[in-house]
């Protein structure tokens, strides 16, 4: 895309005169003519739009083609009882860590946060100039609802979607139109215009019969249109490396980011064990038992554990690190500071 200003965007399909009439400035007309010729030569298709403010639209899969180790983060919309400004304070502070993209979670139908996902993802991209990816969940959605959400994403300039089955909420209806994340992935692919990400589970999805079945299901997501994957959190890197081997044997060769969540308090540990099913390796369990009643010590130990994981993963050549920030920019900043040079060295190699 070639931008003359935040107001004018050249289109290959519109006549030079139509744009020249917008300004009698000779310099503008000369610049317009040169850029028009260049656009035709390079076969750019660019639309004049008052909505687009000159920001480059990039698919997440393109980032993996330009960097050896991608670094990204996840945030979630504030609860209905919280002020929306809190998320923007978080995003502004996260911007200093130079993430390649930020993903925004999606609240299921009646939880009240789904409507904020598009706005926050759009603002991350267009206000903070960081690429974004919007989550979209399947289990409580109808095809008509998914279509409206995708239209909203498109209208707000969002090109990247993370397709998830989503958690079951007992109080919400289950239409049954999307049974699995792969069903939603195929639907988004057929809708067109989006780069689709999928989730993966190093220790297997909690509902999978076994690890082989889980890999088969992941292969189905890829065949449906997912171009890259982000993993569920894990605490033993050996589990992730074994998972990568299984994926490779299954012919899965899309980029796979390692999902890392720093554990900094006791309640966080209890919640993860009950909801995520992640196993706790001996080293991690010893850390927790030693410091669980000392909040400051557990905070420091949890940060150190996550940093150790990340450095080992980068040194082993993973495609990327996806940091589950829990909307805590302080934690993200500490971790980024400690891995910054390692990331830079990896991307120079």
Short mmCIF file of N, CA and C in Angstrom, two decimals, residues 69 234 237 240-241 244 258-260 306 308-321:
data_model
loop_
_atom_site.label_atom_id
_atom_site.label_comp_id
_atom_site.label_asym_id
_atom_site.label_seq_id
_atom_site.Cartn_x
_atom_site.Cartn_y
_atom_site.Cartn_z
N UNK A 69 12.06 -15.88 15.39
CA UNK A 69 11.33 -16.09 16.64
C UNK A 69 10.34 -14.95 16.85
N UNK A 234 1.97 -24.56 29.17
CA UNK A 234 2.60 -25.78 29.68
C UNK A 234 3.77 -25.36 30.56
N UNK A 237 9.02 -28.00 29.24
CA UNK A 237 9.37 -27.83 27.83
C UNK A 237 9.51 -29.15 27.09
N UNK A 240 6.45 -29.98 25.30
CA UNK A 240 6.27 -29.21 24.06
C UNK A 240 7.14 -29.78 22.94
N UNK A 241 8.37 -30.15 23.25
CA UNK A 241 9.25 -30.71 22.22
C UNK A 241 8.72 -32.05 21.70
N UNK A 244 5.92 -31.26 19.34
CA UNK A 244 6.41 -30.83 18.03
C UNK A 244 6.83 -32.02 17.18
N UNK A 258 4.83 -21.26 21.18
CA UNK A 258 4.76 -21.85 22.53
C UNK A 258 4.06 -20.88 23.47
N UNK A 259 2.98 -21.31 24.09
CA UNK A 259 2.23 -20.46 25.01
C UNK A 259 2.78 -20.55 26.42
N UNK A 260 3.20 -19.42 26.97
CA UNK A 260 3.80 -19.38 28.30
C UNK A 260 3.00 -18.46 29.21
N UNK A 306 9.32 -18.80 34.30
CA UNK A 306 8.86 -18.50 32.95
C UNK A 306 10.02 -18.04 32.06
N UNK A 308 13.16 -18.84 32.36
CA UNK A 308 13.97 -20.02 32.08
C UNK A 308 13.34 -20.86 30.97
N UNK A 309 12.02 -21.03 31.03
CA UNK A 309 11.31 -21.75 29.97
C UNK A 309 11.53 -21.08 28.62
N UNK A 310 11.32 -19.77 28.58
CA UNK A 310 11.38 -19.03 27.32
C UNK A 310 12.77 -19.08 26.70
N UNK A 311 13.79 -18.88 27.51
CA UNK A 311 15.16 -18.89 26.99
C UNK A 311 15.50 -20.26 26.40
N UNK A 312 15.09 -21.32 27.09
CA UNK A 312 15.33 -22.67 26.58
C UNK A 312 14.58 -22.90 25.27
N UNK A 313 13.36 -22.42 25.18
CA UNK A 313 12.55 -22.59 23.97
C UNK A 313 13.17 -21.84 22.79
N UNK A 314 13.60 -20.60 23.04
CA UNK A 314 14.22 -19.82 21.96
C UNK A 314 15.51 -20.47 21.50
N UNK A 315 16.32 -20.93 22.46
CA UNK A 315 17.58 -21.58 22.11
C UNK A 315 17.35 -22.87 21.31
N UNK A 316 16.19 -23.48 21.51
CA UNK A 316 15.86 -24.72 20.80
C UNK A 316 15.22 -24.45 19.45
N UNK A 317 15.03 -23.17 19.11
CA UNK A 317 14.56 -22.82 17.77
C UNK A 317 13.07 -22.84 17.55
N UNK A 318 12.27 -22.60 18.59
CA UNK A 318 10.81 -22.59 18.39
C UNK A 318 10.42 -21.41 17.48
N UNK A 319 9.24 -21.54 16.89
CA UNK A 319 8.77 -20.51 15.95
C UNK A 319 8.39 -19.20 16.65
N UNK A 320 8.00 -19.29 17.90
CA UNK A 320 7.59 -18.07 18.59
C UNK A 320 7.21 -18.32 20.03
N UNK A 321 7.11 -17.23 20.78
CA UNK A 321 6.68 -17.25 22.17
C UNK A 321 5.42 -16.40 22.29
#
